[in-house]
Coordinates of N, CA and C and ligand atoms in Angstrom, one line a residue:
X1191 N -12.5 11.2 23.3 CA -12.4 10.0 22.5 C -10.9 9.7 22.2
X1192 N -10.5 8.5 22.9 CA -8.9 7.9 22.4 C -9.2 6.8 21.3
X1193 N -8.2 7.2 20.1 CA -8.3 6.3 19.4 C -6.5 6.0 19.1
X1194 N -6.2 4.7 18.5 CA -4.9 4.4 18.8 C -4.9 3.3 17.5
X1195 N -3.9 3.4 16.2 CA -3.9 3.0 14.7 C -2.2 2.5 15.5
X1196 N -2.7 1.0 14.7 CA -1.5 0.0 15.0 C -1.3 -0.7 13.6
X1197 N -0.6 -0.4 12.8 CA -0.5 -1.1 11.0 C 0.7 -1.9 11.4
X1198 N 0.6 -2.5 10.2 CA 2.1 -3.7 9.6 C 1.4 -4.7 9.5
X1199 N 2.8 -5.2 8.5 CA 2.6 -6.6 8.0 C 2.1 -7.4 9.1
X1200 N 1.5 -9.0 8.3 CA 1.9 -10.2 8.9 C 2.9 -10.7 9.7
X1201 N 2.4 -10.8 11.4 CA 3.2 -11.3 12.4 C 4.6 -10.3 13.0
X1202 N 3.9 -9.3 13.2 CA 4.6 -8.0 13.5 C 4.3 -8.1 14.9
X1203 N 3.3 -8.2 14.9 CA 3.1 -8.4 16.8 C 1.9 -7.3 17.1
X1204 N 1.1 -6.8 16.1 CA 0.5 -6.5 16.4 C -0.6 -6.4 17.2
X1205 N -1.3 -7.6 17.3 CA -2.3 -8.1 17.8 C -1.8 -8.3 19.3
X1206 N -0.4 -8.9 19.5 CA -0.3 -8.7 20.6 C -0.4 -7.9 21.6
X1207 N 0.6 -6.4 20.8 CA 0.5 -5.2 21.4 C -1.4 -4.6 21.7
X1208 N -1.8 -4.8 20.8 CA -3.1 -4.0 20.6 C -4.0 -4.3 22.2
X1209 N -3.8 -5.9 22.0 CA -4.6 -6.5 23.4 C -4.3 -6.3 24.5
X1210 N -2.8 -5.9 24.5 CA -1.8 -5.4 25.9 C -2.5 -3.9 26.0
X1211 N -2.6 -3.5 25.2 CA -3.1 -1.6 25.3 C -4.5 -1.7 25.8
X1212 N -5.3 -2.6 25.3 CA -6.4 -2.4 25.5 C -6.6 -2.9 27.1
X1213 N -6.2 -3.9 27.1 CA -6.4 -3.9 28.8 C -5.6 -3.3 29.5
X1214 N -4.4 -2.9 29.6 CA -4.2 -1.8 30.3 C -4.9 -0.8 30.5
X1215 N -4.9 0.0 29.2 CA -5.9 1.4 28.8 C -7.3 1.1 29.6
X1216 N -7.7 0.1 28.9 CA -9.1 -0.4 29.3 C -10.6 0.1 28.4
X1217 N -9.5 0.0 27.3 CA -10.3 0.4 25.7 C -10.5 -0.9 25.0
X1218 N -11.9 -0.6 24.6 CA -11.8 -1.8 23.4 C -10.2 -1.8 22.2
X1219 N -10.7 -3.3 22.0 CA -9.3 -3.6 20.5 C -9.9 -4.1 19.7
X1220 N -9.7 -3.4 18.9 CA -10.6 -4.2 17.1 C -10.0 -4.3 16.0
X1221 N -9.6 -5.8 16.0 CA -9.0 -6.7 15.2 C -9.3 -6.4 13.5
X1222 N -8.9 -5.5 12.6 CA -9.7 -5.0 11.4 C -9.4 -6.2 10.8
X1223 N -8.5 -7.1 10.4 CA -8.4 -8.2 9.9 C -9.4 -9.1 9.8
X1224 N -9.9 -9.1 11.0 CA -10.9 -11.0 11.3 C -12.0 -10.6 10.0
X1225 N -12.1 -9.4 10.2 CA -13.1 -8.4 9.5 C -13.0 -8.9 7.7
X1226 N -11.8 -8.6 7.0 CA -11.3 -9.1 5.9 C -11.7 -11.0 5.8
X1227 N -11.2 -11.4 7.0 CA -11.1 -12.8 6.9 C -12.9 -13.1 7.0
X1228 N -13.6 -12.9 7.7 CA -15.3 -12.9 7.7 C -15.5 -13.4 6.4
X1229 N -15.2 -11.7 5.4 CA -15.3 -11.6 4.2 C -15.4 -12.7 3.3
X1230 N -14.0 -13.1 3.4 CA -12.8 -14.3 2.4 C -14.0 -15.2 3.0
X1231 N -14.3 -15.5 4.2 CA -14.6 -16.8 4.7 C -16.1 -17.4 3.7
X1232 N -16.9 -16.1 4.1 CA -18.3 -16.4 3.3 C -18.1 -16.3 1.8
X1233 N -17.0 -15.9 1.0 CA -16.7 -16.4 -0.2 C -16.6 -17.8 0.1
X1234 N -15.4 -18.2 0.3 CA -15.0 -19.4 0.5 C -16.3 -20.6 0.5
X1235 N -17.5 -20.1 1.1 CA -18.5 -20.8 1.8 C -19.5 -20.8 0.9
X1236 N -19.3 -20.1 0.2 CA -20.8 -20.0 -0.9 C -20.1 -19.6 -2.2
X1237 N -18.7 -20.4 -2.4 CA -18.0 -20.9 -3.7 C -17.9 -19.5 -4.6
X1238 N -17.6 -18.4 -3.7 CA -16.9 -17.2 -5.0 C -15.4 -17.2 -5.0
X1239 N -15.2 -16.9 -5.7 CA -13.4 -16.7 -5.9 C -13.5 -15.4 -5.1
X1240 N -12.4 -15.7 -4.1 CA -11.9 -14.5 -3.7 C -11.2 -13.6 -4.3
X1241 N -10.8 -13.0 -5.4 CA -10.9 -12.1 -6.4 C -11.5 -11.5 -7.6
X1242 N -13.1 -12.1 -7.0 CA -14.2 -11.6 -8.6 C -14.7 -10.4 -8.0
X1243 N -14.2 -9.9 -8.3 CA -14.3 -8.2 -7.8 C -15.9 -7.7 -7.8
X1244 N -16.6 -8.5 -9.1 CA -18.4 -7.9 -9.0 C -18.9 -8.9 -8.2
X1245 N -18.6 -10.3 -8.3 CA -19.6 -11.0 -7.2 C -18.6 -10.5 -5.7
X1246 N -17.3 -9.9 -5.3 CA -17.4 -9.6 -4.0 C -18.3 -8.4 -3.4
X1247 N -18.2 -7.6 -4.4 CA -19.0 -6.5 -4.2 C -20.4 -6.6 -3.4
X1248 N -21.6 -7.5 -4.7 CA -22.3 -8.0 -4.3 C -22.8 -8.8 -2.8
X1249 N -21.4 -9.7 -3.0 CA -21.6 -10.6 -1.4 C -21.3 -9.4 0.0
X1250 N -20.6 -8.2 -0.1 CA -20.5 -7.2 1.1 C -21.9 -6.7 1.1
X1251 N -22.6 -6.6 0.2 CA -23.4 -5.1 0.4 C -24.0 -5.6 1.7
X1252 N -24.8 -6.9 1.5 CA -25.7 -7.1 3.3 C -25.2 -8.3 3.8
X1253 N -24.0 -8.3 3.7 CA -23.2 -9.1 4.9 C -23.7 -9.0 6.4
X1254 N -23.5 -9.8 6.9 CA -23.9 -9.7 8.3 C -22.8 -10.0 9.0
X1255 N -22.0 -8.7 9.2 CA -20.9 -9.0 10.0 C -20.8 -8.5 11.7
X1256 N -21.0 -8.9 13.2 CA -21.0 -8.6 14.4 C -20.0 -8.6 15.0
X1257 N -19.5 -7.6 15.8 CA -18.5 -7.9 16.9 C -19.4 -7.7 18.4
X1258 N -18.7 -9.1 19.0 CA -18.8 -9.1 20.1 C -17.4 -8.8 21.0
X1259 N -17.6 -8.3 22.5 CA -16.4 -8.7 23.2 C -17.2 -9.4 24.7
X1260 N -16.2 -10.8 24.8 CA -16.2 -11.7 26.2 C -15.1 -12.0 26.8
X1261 N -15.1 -11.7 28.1 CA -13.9 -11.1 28.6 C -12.9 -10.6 27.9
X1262 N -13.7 -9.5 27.5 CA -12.0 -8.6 27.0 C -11.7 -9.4 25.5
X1263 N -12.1 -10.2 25.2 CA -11.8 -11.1 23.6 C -12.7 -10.6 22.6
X1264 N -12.3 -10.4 21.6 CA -12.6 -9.8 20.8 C -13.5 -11.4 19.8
X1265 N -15.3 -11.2 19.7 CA -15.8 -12.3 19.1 C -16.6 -11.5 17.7
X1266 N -16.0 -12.6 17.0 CA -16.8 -12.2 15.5 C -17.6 -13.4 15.0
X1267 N -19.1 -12.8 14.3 CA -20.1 -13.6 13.8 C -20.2 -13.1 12.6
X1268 N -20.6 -14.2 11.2 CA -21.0 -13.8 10.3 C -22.8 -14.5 10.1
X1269 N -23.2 -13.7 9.5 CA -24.8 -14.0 9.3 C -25.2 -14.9 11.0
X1270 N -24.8 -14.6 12.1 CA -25.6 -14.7 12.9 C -25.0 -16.2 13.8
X1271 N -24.0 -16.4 12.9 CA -23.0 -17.8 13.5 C -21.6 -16.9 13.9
X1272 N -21.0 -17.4 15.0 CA -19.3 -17.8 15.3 C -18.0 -17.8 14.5
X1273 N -17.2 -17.1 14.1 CA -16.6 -17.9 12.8 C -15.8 -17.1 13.7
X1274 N -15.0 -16.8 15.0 CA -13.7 -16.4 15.4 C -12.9 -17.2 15.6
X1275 N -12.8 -18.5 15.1 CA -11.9 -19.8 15.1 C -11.6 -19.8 13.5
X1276 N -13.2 -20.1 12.9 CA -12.8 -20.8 11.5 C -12.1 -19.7 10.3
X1277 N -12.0 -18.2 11.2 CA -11.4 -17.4 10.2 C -10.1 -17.9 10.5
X1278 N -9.4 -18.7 11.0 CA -7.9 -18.7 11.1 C -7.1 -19.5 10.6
X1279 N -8.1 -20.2 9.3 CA -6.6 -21.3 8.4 C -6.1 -20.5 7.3
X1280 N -5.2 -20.9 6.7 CA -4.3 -20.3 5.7 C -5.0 -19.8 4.5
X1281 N -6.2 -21.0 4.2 CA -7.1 -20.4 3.1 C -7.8 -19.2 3.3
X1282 N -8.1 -19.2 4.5 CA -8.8 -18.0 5.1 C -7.8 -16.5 4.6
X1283 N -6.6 -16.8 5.1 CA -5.6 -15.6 5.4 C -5.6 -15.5 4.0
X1284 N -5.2 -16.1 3.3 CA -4.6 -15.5 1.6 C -6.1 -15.0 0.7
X1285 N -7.4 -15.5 1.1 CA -8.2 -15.1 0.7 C -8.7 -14.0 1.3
X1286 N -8.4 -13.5 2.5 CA -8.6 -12.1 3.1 C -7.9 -11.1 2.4
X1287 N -6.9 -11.6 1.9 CA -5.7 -10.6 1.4 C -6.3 -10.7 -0.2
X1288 N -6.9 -11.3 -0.7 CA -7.3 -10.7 -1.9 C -8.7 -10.1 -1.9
X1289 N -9.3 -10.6 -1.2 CA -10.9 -9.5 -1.0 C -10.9 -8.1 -1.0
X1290 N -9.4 -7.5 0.3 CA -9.0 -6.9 0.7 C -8.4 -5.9 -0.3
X1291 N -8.1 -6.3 -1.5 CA -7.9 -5.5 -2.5 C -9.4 -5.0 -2.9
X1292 N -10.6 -5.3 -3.2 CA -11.4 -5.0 -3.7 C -12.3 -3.9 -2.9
X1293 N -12.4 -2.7 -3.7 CA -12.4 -1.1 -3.3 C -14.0 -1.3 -2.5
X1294 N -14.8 -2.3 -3.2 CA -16.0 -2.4 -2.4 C -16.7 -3.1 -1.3
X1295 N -15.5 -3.7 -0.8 CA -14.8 -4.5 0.4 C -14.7 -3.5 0.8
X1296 N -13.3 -2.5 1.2 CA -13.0 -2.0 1.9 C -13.7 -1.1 2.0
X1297 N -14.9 -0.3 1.6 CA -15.4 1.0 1.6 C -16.2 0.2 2.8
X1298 N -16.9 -1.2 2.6 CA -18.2 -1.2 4.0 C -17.1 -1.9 4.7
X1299 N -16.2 -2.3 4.9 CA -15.7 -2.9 6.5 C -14.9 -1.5 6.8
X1300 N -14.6 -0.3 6.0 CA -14.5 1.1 6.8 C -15.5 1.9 7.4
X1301 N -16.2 1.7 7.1 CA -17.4 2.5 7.1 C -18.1 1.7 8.5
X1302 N -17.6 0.4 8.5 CA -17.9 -0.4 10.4 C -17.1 0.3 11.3
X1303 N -15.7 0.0 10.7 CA -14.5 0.3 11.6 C -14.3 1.8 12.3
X1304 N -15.2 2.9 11.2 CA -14.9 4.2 11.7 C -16.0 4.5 12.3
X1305 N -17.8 3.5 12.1 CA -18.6 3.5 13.5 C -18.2 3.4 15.2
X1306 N -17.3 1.8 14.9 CA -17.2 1.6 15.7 C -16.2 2.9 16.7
X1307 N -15.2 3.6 15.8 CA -14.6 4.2 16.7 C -15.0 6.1 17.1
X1308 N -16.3 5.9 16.5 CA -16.6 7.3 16.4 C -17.5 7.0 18.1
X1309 N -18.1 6.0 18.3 CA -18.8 5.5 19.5 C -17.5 5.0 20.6
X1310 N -16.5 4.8 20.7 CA -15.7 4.1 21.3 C -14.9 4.7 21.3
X1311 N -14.1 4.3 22.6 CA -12.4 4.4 22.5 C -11.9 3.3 22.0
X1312 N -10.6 3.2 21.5 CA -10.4 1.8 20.6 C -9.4 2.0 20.3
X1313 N -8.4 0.7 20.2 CA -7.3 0.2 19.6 C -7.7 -0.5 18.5
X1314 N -7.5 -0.1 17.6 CA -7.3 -0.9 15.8 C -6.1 -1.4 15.3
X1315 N -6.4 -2.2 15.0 CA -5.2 -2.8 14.3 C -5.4 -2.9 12.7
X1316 N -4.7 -3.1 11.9 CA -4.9 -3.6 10.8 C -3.6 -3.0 9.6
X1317 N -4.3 -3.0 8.6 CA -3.0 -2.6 7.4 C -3.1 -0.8 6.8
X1318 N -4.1 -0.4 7.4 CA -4.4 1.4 6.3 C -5.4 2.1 7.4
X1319 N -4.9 1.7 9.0 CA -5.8 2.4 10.3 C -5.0 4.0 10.0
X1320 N -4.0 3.9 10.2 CA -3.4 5.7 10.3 C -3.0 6.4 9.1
X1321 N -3.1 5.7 7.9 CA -3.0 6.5 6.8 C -4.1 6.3 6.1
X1322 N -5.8 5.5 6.6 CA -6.9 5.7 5.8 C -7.9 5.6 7.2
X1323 N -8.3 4.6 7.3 CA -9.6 4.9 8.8 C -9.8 5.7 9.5
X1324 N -8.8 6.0 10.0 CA -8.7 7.4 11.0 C -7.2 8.0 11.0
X1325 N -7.3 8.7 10.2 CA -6.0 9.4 9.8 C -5.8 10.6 10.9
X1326 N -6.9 11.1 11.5 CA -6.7 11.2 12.7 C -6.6 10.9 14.0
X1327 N -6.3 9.9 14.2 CA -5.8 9.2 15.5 C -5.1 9.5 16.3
X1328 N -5.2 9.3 17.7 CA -4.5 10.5 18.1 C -3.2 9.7 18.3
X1329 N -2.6 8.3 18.4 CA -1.4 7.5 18.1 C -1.6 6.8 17.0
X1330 N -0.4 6.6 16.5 CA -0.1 6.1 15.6 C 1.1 5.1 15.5
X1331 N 1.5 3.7 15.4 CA 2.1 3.1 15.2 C 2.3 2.2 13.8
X1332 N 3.6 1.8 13.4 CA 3.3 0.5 12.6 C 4.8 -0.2 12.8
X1333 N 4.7 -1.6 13.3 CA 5.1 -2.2 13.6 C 5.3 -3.5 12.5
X1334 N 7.0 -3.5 12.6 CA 7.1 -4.3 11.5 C 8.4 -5.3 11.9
X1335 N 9.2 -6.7 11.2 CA 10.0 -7.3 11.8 C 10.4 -8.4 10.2
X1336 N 11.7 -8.6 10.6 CA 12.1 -10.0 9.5 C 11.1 -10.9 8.9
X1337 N 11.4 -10.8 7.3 CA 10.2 -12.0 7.1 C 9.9 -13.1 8.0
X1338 N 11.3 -13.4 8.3 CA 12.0 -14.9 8.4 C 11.3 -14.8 10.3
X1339 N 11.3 -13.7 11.0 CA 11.0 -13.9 12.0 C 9.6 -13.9 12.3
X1340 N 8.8 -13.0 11.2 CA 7.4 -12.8 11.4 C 6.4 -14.4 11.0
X1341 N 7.3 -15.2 10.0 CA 6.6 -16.5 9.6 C 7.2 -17.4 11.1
X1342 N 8.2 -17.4 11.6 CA 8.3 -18.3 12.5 C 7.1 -17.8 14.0
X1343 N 7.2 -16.9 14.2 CA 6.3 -15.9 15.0 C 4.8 -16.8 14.7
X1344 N 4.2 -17.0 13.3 CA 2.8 -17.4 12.9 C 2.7 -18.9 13.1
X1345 N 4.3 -19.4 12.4 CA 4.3 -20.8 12.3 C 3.7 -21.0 14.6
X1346 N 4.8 -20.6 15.1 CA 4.2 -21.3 16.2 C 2.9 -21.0 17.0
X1347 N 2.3 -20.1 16.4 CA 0.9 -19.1 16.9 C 0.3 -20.8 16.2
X1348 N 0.2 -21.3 14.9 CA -0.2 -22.5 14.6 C -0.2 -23.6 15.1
X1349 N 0.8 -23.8 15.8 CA 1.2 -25.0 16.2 C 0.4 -25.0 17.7
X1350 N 0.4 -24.0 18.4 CA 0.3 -23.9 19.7 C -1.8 -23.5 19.4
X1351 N -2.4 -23.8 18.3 CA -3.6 -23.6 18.2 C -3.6 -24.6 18.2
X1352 N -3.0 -26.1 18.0 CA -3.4 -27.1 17.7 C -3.7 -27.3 16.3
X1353 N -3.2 -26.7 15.2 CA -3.8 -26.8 13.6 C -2.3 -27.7 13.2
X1354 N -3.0 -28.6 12.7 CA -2.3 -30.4 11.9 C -1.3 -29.8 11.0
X1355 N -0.4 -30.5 10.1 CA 0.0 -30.3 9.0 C 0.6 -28.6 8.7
X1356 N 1.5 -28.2 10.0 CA 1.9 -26.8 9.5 C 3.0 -26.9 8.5
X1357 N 3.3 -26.2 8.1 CA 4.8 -26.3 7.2 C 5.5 -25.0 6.9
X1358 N 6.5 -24.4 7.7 CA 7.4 -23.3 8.1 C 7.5 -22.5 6.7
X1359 N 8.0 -23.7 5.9 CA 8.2 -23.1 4.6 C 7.1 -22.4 3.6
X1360 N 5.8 -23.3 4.3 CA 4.2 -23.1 3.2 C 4.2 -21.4 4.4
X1361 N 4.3 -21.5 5.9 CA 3.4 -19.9 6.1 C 4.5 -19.0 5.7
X1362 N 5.7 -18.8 5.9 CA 6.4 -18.1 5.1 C 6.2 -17.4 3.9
X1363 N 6.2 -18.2 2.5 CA 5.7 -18.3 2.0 C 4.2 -17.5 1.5
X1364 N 3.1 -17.9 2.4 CA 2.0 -17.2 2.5 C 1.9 -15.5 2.8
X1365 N 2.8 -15.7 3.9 CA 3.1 -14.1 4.4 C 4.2 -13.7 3.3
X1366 N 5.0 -14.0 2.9 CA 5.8 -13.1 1.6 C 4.6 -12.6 0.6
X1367 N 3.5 -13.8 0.1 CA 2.5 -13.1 -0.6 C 1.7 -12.2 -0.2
X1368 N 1.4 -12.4 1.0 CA 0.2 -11.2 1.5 C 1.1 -9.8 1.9
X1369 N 2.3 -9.8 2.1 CA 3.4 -8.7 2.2 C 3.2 -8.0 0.8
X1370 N 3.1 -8.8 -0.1 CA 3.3 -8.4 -1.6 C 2.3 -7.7 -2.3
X1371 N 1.2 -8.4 -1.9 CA -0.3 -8.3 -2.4 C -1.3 -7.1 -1.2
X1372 N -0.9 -7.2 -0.3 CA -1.4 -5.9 0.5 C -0.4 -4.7 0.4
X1373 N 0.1 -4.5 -0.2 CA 1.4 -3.3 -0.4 C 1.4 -2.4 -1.9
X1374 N 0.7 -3.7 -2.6 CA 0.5 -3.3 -4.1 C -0.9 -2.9 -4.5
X1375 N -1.5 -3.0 -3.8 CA -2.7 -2.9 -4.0 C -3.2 -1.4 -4.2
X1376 N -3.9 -0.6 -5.3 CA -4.1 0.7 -5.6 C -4.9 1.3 -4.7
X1377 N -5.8 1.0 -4.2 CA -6.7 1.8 -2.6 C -6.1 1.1 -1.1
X1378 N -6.0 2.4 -0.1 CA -5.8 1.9 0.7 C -4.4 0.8 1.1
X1379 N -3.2 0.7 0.2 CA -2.5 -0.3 0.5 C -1.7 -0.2 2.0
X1380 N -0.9 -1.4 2.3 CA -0.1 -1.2 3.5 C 1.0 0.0 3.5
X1381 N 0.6 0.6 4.5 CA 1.8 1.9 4.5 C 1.7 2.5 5.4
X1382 N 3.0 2.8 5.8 CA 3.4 3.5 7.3 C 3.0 4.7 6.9
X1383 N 2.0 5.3 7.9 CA 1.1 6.7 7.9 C 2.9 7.8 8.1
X1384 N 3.0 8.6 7.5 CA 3.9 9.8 7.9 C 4.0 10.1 9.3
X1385 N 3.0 9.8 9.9 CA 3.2 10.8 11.1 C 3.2 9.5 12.5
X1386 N 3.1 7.9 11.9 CA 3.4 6.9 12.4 C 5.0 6.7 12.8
X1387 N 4.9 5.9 14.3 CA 6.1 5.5 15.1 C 6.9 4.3 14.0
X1388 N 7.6 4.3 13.7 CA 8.1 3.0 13.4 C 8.8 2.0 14.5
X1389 N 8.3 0.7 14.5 CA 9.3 0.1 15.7 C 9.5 -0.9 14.9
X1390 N 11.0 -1.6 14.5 CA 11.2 -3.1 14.2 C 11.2 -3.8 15.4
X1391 N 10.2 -4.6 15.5 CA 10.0 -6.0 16.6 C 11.0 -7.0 16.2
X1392 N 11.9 -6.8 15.1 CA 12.8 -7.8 15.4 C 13.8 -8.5 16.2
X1393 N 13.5 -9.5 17.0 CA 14.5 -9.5 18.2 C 13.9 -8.8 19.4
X1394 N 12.7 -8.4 19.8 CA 12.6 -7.4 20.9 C 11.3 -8.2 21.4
X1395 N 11.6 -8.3 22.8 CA 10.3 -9.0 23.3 C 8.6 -7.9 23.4
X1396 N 7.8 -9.1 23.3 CA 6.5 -7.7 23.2 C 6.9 -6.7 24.3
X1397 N 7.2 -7.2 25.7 CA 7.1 -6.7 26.7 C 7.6 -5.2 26.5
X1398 N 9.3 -5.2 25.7 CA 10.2 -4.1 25.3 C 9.1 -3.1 24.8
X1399 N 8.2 -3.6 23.5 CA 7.5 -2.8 22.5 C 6.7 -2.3 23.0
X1400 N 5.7 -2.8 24.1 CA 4.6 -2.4 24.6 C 5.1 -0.9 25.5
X1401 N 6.7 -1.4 26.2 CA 6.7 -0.1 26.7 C 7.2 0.9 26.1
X1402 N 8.0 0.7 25.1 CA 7.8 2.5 24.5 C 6.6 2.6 23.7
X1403 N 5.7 2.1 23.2 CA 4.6 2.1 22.8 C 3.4 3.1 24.2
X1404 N 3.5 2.2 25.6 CA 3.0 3.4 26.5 C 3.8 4.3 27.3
X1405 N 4.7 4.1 26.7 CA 5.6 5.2 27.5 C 4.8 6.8 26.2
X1406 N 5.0 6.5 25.5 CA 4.8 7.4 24.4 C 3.5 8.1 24.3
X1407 N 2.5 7.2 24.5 CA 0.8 7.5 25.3 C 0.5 8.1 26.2
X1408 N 2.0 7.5 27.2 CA 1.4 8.4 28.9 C 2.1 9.5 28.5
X1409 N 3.4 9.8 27.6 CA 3.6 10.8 27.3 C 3.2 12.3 26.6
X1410 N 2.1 11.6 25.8 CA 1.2 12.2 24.9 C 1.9 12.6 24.1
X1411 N 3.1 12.0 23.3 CA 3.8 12.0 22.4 C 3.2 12.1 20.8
X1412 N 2.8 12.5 20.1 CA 2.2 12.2 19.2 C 2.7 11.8 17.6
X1413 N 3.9 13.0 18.0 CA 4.6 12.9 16.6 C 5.2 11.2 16.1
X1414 N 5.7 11.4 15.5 CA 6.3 9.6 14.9 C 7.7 10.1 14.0
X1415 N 8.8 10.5 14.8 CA 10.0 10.5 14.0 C 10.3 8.7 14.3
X1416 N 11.1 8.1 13.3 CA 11.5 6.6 13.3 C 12.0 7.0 14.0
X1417 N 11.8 5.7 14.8 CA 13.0 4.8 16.0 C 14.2 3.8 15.4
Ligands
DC201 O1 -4.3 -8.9 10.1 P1 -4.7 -10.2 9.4 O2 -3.5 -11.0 9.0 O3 -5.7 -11.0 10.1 O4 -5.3 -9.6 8.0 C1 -5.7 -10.5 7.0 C2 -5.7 -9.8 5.6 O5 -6.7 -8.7 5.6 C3 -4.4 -9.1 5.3 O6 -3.5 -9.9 4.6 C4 -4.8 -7.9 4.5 C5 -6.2 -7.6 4.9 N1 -6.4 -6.4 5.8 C6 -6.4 -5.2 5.2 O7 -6.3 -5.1 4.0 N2 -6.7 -4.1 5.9 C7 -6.8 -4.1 7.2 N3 -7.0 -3.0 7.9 C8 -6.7 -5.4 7.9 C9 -6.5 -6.5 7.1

């Protein structure tokens, strides 16, 4: 069983790398976010604040959260509908990042995440893969870059979705708070696992990152002294 923990902030490049590994490798990739965003969404959708820590509780216990994959894409359903589009507006994101704090959130979307990879080979991505999901992984990365470049990085991922009304300064902004608020947070916060690679993606094309990322894999490198 290959498993492979990819953390960092917002617009690090994660997701990019993850999906380049997986289809090379030819392992699944599982997006632990969309997972948070699901969450936020069906708050959102059935009017809870996404920080009432007892009604989120409540709304996880029988969630109906599915992953699918179609060609190689990674598809998420809540209660039995599509929502791999509608998790992606800003309300979504900042409300993932506060669910995301709530210990009884994260206990059942870990308790998927470490199914899914106890059955699988798998690329994970997310914020607490190599210092909480699978602390034993056999890579470890976390991948991180300039505020200033990680919001421009999102701002155009937005524009190029076709979503109206972006504003450089509003996702900015957004990602300074979810930097803030996923970092602070008392279970599980964002943090580079000890035994995790560091790479600043600042300035470096994915292409750069991807290869010492598999140079390191085909090398069976496992340690993580910073780069
Ligand atoms: O990766 P993303 O931007 O889609 O994640 C959305 C939010 O979900 C993020 O701000 C924090 C939370 N999250 C988390 O706490 N742990 C993870 N493993 C993945 C995401």
């Amino acid at each position: 069983m290959i498993n492979i923990a990819i953390d960092g902030p917002a617009g690090a490049g994660k997701s990019t790398i993850a999906k380049a590994i997986s289809r090379i490798i030819g392992i699944i990739y599982l997006d632990t976010g969309a997972m948070y965003r699901t969450v936020a969404l069906k708050a959102i959708r059935t009017g809870v604040d996404t920080r009432d820590g007892e009604r989120l509780a409540a709304l996880v216990k029988d969630i109906d959260i599915k992953i699918e994959y179609k060609d190689n894409e990674q598809r998420i359903f809540l209660d039995g509908d599509e929502v791999t589009e509608s998790i992606r507006t800003p309300d979504v994101s900042i409300g993932a990042s506060n669910v995301a704090v709530i210990p009884a959130v994260r206990m059942k979307m870990v308790e998927l995440q470490r199914e899914i990879a106890r059955s699988s080979d798998v690329v994970m991505d997310g914020r607490d893969i190599g210092t909480y999901v699978l602390p034993d992984a056999n890579f470890k990365f976390f991948l991180t870059a300039s505020l200033d470049e990680r919001a421009k990085r999102r701002y155009d991922e937005m524009i190029s979705r076709g979503m109206p009304d972006v504003d450089y300064e509003e996702v900015k902004r957004d990602i300074a708070f979810r930097d803030k608020n996923d970092s602070s947070r008392a279970f599980a916060p964002l943090s580079k696992a000890p035994d995790a690679l560091m790479i600043d993606t600042t300035g470096i094309e994915p292409q750069e990152v991807l290869r010492i990322i598999l140079d390191k894999i085909e090398n069976n490198e496992t340690d993580g002294a910073d780069k």
